[in-house]
Short mmCIF file of N, CA and C and ligand atoms in Angstrom, two decimals:
data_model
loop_
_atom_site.label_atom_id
_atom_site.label_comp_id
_atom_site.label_asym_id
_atom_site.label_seq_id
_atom_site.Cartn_x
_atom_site.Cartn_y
_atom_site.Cartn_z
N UNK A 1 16.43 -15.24 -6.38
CA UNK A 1 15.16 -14.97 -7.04
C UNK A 1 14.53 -13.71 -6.44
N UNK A 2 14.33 -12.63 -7.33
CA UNK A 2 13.49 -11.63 -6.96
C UNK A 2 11.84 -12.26 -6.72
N UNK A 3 11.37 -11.28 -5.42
CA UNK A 3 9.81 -11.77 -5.15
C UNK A 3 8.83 -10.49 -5.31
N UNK A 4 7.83 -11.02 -5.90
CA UNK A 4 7.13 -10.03 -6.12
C UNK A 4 7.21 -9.12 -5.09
N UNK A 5 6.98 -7.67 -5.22
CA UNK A 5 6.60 -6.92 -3.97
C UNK A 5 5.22 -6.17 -3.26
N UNK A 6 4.89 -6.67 -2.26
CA UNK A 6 3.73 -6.46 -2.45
C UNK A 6 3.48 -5.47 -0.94
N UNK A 7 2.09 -4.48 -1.39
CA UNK A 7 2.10 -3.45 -0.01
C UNK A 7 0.72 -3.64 0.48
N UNK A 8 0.54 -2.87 1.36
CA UNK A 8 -0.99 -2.85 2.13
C UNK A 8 -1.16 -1.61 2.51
N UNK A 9 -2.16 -0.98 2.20
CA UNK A 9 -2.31 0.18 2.27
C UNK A 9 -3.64 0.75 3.57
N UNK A 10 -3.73 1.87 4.12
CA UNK A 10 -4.98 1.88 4.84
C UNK A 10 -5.54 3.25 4.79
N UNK A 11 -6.58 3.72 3.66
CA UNK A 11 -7.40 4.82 3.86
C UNK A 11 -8.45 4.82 4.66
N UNK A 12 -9.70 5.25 4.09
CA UNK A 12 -11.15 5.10 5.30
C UNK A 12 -11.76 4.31 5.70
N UNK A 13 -10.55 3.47 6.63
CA UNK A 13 -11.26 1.96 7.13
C UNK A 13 -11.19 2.16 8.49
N UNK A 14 -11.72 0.33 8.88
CA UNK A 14 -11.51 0.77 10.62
C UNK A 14 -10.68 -0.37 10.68
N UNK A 15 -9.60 -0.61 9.92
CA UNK A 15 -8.63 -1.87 10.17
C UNK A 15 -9.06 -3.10 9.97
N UNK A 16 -10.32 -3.41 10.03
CA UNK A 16 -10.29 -4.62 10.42
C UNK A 16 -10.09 -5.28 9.19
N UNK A 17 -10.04 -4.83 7.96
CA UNK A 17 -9.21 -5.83 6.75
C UNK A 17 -7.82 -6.15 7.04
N UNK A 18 -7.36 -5.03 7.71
CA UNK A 18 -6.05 -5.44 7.71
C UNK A 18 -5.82 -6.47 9.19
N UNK A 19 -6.72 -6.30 9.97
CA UNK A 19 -6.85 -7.39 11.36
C UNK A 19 -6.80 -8.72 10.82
N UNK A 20 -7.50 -8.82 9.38
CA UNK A 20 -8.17 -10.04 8.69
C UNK A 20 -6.90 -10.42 8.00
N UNK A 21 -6.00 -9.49 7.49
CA UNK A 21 -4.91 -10.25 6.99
C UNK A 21 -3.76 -10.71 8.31
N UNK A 22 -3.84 -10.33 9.16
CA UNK A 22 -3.23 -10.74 10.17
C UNK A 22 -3.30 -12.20 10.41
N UNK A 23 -4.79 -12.03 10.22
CA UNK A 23 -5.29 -13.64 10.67
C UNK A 23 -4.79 -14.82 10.15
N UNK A 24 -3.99 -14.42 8.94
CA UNK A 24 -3.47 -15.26 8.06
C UNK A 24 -2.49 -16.60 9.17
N UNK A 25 -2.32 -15.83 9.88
CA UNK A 25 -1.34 -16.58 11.32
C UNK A 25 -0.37 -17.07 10.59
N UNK A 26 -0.08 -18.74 10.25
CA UNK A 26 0.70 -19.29 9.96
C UNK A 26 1.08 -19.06 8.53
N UNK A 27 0.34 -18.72 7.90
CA UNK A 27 0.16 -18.45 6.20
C UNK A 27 0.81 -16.98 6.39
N UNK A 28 0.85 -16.31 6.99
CA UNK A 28 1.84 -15.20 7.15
C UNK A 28 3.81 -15.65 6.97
N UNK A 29 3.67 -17.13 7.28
CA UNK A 29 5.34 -17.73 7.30
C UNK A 29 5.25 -18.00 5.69
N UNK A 30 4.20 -18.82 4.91
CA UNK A 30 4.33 -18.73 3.60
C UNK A 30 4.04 -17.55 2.89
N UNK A 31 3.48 -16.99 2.79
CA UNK A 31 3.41 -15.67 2.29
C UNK A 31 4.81 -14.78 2.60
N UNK A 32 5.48 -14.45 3.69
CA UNK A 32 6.95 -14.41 3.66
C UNK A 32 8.25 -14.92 2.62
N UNK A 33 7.60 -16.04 1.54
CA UNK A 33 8.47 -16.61 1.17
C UNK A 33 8.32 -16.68 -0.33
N UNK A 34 6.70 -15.69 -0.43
CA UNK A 34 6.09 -15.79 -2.02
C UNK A 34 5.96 -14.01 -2.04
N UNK A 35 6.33 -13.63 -0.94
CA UNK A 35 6.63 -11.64 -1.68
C UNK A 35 7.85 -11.05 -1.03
N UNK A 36 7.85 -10.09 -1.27
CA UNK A 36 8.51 -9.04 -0.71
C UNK A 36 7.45 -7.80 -0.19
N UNK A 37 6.95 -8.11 1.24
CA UNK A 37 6.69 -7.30 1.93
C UNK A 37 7.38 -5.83 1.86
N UNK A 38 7.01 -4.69 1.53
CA UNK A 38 7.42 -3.89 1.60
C UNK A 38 7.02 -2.42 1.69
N UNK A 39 6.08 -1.91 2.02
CA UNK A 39 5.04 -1.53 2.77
C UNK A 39 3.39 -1.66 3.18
N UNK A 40 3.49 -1.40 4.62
CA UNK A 40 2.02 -1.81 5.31
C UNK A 40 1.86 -0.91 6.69
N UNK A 41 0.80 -0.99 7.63
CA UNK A 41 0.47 -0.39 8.35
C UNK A 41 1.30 -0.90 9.54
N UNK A 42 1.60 -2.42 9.05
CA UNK A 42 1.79 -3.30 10.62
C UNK A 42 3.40 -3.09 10.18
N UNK A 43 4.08 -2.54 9.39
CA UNK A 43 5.56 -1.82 9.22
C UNK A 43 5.87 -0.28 9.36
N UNK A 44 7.13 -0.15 9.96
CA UNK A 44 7.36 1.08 10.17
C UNK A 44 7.97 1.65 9.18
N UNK A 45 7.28 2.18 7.87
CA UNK A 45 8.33 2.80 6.39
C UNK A 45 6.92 3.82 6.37
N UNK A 46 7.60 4.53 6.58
CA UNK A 46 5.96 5.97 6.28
C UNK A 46 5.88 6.30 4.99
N UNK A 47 6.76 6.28 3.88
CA UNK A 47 6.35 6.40 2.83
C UNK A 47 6.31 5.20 1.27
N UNK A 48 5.76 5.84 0.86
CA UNK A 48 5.12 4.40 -0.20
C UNK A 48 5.88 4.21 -0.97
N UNK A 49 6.84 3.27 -1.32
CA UNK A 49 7.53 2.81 -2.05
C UNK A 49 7.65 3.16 -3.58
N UNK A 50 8.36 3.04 -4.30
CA UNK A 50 8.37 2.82 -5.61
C UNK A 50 8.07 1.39 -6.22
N UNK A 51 7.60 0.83 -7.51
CA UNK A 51 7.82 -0.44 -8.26
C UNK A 51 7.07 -1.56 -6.96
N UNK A 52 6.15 -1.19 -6.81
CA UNK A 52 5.20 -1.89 -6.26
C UNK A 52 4.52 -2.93 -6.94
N UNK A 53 4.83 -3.85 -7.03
CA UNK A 53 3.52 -5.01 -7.62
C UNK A 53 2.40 -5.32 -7.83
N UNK A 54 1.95 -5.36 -6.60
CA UNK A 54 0.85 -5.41 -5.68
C UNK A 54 0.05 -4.95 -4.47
N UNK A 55 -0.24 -4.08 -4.96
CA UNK A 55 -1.20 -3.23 -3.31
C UNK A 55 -2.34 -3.76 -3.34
N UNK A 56 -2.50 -3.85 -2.02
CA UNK A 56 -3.88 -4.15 -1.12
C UNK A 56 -4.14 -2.78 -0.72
N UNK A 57 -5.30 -2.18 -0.73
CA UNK A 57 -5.58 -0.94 -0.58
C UNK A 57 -7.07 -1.32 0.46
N UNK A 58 -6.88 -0.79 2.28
CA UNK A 58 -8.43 -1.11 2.50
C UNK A 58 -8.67 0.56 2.47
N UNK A 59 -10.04 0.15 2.94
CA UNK A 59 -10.96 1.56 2.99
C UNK A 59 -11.20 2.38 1.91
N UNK A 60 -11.79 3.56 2.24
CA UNK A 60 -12.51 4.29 0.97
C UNK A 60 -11.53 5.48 1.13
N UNK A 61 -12.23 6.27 0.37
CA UNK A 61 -11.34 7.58 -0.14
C UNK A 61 -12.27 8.92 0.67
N UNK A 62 -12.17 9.73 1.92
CA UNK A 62 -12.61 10.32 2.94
C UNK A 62 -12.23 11.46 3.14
N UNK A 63 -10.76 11.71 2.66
CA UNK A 63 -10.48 12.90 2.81
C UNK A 63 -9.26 13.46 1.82
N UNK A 64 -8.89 14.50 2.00
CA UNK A 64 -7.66 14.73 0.90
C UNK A 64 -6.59 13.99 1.64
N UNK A 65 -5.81 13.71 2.14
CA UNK A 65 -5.09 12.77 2.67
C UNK A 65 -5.18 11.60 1.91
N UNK A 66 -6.05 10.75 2.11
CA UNK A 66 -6.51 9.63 1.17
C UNK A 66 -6.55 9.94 -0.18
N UNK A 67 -7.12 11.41 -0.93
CA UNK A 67 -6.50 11.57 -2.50
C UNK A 67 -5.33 11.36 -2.74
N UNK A 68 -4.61 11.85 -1.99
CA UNK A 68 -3.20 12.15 -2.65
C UNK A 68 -2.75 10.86 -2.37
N UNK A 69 -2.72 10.23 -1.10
CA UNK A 69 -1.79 8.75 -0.98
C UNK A 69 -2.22 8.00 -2.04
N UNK A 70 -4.15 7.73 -2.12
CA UNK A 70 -4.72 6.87 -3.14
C UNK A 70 -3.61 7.14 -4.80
N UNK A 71 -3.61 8.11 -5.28
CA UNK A 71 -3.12 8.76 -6.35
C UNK A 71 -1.41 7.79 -6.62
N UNK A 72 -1.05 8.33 -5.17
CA UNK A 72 0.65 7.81 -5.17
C UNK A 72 0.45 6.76 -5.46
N UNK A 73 0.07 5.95 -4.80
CA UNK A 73 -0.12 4.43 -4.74
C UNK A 73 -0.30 4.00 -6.02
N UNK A 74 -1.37 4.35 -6.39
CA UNK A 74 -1.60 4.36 -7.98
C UNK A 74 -0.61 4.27 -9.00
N UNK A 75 -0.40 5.44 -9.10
CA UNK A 75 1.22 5.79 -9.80
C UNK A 75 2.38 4.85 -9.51
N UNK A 76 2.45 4.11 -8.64
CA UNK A 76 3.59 3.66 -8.22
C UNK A 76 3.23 1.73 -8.36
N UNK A 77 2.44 1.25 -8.15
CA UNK A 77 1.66 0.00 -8.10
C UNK A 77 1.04 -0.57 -9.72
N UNK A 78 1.96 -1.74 -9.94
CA UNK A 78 1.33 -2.25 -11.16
C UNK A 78 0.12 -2.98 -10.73
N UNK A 79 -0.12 -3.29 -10.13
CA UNK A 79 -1.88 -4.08 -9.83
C UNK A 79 -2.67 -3.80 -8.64
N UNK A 80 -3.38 -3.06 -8.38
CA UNK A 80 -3.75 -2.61 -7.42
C UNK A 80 -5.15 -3.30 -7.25
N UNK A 81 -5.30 -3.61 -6.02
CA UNK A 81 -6.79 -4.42 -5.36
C UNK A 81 -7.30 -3.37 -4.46
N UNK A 82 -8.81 -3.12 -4.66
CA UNK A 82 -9.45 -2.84 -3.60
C UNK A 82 -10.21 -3.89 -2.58
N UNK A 83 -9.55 -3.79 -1.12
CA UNK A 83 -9.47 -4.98 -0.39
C UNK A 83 -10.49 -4.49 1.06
N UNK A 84 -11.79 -5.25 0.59
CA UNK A 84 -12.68 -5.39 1.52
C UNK A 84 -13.36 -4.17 0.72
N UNK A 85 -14.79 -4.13 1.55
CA UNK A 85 -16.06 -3.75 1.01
C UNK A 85 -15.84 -1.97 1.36
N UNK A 86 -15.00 -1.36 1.88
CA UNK A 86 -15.18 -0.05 2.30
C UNK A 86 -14.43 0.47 1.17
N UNK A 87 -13.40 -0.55 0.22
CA UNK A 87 -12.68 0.15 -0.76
C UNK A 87 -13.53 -0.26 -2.12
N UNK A 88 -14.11 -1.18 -2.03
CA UNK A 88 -15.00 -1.24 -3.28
C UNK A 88 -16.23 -0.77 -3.65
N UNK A 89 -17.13 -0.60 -2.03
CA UNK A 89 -18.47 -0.12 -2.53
C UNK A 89 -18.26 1.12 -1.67
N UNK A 90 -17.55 1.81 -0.61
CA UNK A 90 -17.45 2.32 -0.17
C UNK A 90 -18.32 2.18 1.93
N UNK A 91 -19.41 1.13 1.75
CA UNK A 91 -19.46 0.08 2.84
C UNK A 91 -19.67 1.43 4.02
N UNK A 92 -19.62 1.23 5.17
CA UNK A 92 -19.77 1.53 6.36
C UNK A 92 -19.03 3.14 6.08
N UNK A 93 -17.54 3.31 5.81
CA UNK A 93 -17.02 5.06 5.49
C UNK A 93 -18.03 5.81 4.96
N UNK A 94 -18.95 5.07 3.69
CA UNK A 94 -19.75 5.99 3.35
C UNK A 94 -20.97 6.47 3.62
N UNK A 95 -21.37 5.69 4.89
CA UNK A 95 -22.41 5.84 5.26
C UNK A 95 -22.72 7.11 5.70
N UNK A 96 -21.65 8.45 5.90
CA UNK A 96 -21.53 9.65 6.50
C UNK A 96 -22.39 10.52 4.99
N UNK A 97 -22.54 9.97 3.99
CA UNK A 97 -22.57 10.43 2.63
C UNK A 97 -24.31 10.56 2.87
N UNK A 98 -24.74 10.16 3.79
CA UNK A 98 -26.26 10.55 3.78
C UNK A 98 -26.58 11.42 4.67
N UNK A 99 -25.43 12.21 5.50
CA UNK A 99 -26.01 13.66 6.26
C UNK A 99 -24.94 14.75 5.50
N UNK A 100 -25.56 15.93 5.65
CA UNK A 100 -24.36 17.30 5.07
C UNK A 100 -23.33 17.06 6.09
N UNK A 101 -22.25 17.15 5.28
CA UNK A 101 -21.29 17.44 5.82
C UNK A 101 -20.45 18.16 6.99
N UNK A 102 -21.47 19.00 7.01
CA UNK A 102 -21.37 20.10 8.10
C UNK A 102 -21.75 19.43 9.42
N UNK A 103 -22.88 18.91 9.49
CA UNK A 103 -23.51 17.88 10.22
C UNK A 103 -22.53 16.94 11.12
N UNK A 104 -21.72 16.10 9.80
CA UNK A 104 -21.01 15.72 10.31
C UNK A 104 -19.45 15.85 11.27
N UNK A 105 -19.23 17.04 10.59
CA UNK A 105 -17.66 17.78 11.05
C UNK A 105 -18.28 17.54 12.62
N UNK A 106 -19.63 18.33 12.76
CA UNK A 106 -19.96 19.01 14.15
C UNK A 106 -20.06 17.89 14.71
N UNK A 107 -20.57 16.18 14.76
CA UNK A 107 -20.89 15.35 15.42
C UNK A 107 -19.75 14.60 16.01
N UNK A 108 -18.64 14.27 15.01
CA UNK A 108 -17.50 13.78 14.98
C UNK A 108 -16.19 14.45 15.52
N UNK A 109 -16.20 15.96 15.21
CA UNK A 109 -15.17 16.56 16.10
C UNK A 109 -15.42 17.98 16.70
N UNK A 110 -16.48 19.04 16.21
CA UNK A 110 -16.76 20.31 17.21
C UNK A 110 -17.24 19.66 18.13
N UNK A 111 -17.97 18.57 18.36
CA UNK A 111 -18.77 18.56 19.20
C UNK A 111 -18.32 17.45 20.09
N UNK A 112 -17.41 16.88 19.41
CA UNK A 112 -16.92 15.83 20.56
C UNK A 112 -16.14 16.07 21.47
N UNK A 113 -16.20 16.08 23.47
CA UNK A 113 -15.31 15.45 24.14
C UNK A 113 -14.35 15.33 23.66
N UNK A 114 -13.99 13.74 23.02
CA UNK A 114 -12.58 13.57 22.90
C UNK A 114 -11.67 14.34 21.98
N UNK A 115 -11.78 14.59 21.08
CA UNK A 115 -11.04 15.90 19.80
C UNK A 115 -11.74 17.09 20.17
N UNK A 116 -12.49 17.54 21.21
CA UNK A 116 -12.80 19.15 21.06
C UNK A 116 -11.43 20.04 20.75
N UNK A 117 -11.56 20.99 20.32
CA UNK A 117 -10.14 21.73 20.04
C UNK A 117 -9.34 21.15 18.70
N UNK A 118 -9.63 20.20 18.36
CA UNK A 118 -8.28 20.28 17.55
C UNK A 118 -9.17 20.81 16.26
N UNK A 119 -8.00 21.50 16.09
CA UNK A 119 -8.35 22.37 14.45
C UNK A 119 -8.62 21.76 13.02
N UNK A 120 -9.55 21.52 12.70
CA UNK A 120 -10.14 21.00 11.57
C UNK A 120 -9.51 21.64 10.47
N UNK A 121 -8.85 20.76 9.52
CA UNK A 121 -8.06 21.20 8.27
C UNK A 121 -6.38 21.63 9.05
N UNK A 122 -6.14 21.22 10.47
CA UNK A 122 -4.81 21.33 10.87
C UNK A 122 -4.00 20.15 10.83
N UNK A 123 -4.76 19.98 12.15
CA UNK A 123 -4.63 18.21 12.25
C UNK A 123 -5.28 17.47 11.63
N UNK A 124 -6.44 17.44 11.75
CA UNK A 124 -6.99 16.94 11.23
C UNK A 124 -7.88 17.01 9.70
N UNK A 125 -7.14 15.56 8.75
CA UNK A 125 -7.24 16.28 7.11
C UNK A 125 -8.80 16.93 6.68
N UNK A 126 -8.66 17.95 6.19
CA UNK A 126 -9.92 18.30 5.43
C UNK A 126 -10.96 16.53 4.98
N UNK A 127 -11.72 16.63 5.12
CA UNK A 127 -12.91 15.63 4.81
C UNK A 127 -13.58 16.39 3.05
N UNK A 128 -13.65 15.19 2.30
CA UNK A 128 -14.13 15.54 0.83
C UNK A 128 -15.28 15.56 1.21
N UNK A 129 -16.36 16.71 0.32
CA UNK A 129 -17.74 16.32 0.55
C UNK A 129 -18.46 15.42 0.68
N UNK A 130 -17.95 14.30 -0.09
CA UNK A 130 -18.31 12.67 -0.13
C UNK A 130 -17.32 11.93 -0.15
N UNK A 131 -17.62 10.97 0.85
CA UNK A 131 -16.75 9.37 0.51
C UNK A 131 -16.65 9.11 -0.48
N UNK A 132 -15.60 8.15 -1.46
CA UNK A 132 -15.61 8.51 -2.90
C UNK A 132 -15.05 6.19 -2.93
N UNK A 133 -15.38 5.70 -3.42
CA UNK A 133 -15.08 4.71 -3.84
C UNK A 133 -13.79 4.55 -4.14
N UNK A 134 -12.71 3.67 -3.96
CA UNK A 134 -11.29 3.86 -4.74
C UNK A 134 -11.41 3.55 -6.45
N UNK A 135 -12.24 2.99 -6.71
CA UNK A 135 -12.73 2.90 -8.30
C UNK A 135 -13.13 4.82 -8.72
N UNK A 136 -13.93 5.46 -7.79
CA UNK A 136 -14.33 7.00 -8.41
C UNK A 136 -13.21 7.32 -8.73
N UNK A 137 -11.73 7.26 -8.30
CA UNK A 137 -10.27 8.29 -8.08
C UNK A 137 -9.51 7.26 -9.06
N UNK A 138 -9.39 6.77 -8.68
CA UNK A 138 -8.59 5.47 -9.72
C UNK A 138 -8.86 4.16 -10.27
N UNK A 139 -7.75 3.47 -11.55
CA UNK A 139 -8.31 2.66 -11.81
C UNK A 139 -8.10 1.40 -11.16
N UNK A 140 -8.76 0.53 -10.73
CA UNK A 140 -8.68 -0.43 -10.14
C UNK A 140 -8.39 -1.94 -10.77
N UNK A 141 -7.46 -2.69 -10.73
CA UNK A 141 -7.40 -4.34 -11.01
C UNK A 141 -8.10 -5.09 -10.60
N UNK A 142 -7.90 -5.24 -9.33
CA UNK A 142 -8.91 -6.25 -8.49
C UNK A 142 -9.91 -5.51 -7.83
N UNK A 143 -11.24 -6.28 -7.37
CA UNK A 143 -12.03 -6.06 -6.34
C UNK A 143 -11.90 -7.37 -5.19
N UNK A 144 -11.10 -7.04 -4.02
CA UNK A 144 -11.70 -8.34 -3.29
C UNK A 144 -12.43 -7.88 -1.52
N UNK A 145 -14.26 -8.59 -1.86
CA UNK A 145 -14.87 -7.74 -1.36
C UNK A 145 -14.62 -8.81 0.07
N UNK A 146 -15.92 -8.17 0.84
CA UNK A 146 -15.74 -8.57 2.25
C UNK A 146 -16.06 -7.62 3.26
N UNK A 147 -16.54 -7.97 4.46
CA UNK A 147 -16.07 -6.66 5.73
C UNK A 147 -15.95 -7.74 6.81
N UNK A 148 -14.89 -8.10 7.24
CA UNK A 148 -13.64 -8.26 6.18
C UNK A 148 -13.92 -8.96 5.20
N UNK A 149 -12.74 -9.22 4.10
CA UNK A 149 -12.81 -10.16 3.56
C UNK A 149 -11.80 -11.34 5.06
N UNK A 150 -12.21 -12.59 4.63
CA UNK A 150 -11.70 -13.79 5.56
C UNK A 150 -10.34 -14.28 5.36
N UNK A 151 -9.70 -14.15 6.42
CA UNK A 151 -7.81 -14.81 5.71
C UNK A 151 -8.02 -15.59 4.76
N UNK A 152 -8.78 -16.96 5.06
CA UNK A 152 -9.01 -18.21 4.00
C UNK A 152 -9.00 -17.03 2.61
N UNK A 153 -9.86 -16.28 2.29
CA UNK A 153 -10.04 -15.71 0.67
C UNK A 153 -8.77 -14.93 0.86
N UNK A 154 -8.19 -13.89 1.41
CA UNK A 154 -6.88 -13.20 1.10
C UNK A 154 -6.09 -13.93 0.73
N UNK A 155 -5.97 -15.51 1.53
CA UNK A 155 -4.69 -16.28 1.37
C UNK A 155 -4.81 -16.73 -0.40
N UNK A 156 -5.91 -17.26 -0.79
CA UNK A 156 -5.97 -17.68 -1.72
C UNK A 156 -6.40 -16.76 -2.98
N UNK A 157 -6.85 -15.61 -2.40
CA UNK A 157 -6.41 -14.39 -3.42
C UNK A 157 -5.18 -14.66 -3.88
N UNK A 158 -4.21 -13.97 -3.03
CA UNK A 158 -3.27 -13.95 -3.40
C UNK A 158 -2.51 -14.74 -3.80
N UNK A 159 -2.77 -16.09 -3.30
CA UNK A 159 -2.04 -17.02 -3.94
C UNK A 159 -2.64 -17.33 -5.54
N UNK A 160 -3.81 -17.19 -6.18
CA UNK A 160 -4.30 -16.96 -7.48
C UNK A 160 -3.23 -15.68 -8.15
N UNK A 161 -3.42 -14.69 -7.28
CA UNK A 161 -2.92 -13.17 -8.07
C UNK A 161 -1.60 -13.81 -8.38
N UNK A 162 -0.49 -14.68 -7.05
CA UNK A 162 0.84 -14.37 -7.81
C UNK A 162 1.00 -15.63 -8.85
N UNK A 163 -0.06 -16.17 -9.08
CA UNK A 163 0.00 -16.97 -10.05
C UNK A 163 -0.62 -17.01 -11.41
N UNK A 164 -0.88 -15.72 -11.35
CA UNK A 164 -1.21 -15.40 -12.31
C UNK A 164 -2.71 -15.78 -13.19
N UNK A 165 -3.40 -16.18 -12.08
CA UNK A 165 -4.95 -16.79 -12.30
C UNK A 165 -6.10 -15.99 -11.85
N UNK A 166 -5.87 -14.88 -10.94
CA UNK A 166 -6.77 -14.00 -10.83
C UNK A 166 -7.85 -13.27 -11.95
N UNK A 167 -8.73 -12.91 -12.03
CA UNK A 167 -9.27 -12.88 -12.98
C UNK A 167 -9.18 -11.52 -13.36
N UNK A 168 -9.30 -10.95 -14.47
CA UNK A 168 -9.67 -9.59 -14.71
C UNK A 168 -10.62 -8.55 -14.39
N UNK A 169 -10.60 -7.38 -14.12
CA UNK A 169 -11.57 -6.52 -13.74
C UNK A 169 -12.73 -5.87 -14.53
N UNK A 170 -11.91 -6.44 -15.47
CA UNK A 170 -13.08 -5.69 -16.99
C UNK A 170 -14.18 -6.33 -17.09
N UNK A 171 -15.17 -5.58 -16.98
CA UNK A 171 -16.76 -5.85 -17.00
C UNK A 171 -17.47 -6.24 -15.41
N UNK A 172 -16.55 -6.72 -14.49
CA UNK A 172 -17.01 -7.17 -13.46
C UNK A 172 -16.77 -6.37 -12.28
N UNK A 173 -17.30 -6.20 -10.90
CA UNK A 173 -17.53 -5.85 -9.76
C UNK A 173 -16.45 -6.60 -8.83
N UNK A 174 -16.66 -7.42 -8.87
CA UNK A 174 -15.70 -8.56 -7.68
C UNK A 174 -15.09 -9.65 -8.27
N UNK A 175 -13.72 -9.63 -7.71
CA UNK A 175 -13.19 -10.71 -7.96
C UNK A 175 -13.37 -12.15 -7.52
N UNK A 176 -12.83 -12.85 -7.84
CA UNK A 176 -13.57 -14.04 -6.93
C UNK A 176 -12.07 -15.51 -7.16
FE1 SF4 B 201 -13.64 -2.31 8.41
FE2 SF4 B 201 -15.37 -3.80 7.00
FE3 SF4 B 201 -14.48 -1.51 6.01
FE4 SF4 B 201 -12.79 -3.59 6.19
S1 SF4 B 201 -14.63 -3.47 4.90
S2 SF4 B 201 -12.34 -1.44 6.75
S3 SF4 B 201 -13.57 -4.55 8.11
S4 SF4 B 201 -15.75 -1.74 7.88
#
């Protein structure tokens, strides 16, 4: 039996959705047995698969880095979820969206100690003028909100999604 395949993705977050799917603990042994894992953060495959099923996508959209992966992902993923509150409303990433930009480059890396020196737009990706929602860039299936969302709701997300009971996105904000 082929299993669905399903990925996890991580743009402008601070992990902790994906800490939250960790949490799944033991439900990580069933969930093993209802997909095909096949890319995530907590795996070593650096690039994004083809014929994707199902992506979990956390965080927001922050920089060009995040366009282009968001985009791939897209392209490549028949149902895509925005997973936890930084990919749906944009949450805590976007909170940078209320000083100029400039402001920020200087607070976060000219001016910091720890990254002084490194070259902005080298290493480190160009920053979009604004945090951008993964709904602004693409279209979205699911919303499943949260900061985090709680293993208990991922587990049973997903166990709705591969059963085909999840609800639709049309007209609504969050899934539930
Ligand atoms: Fe972190 Fe909360 Fe954003 Fe998830 S929703 S990436 S836990 S800040």
């Amino acid at each position: 039996m082929t299993l669905p395949r399903l990925a996890t993705a991580w743009l402008g977050g601070c992990s902790g959705c994906h800490m939250s799917f960790l949490d799944l603990d033991e439900h990580l042994i069933d969930l093993a047995g209802m997909v095909d894992l096949c890319y995530s953060p907590i795996m070593d495959i650096k690039e994004f698969p083809v014929a994707v099923d199902i992506a979990l996508v956390e965080g927001a959209v922050a920089n060009t880095d995040h366009l282009a992966q968001i985009r791939l992902i897209r392209s490549r993923t028949r149902i895509l979820v925005a997973f936890g509150d930084c990919a749906v409303t944009g949450n805590v990433t976007a909170l940078r969206n209320l000083f100029p930009l400039d402001d920020v480059l200087c607070r976060a890396y000219r001016d910091s100690d720890v990254v002084a020196g490194l070259p902005v737009g080298g290493d480190v990706p160009p920053l979009l003028d604004r945090v951008l929602r993964i709904e602004d860039v693409v279209p979205v299936d699911h919303f499943l909100p949260g900061c985090p969302p709680s293993a208990a709701v991922i587990f049973s997300f997903l166990k709705y999604l591969l059963a085909g009971r999840a609800p639709a996105a049309e007209g609504r904000r969050f899934g539930s």
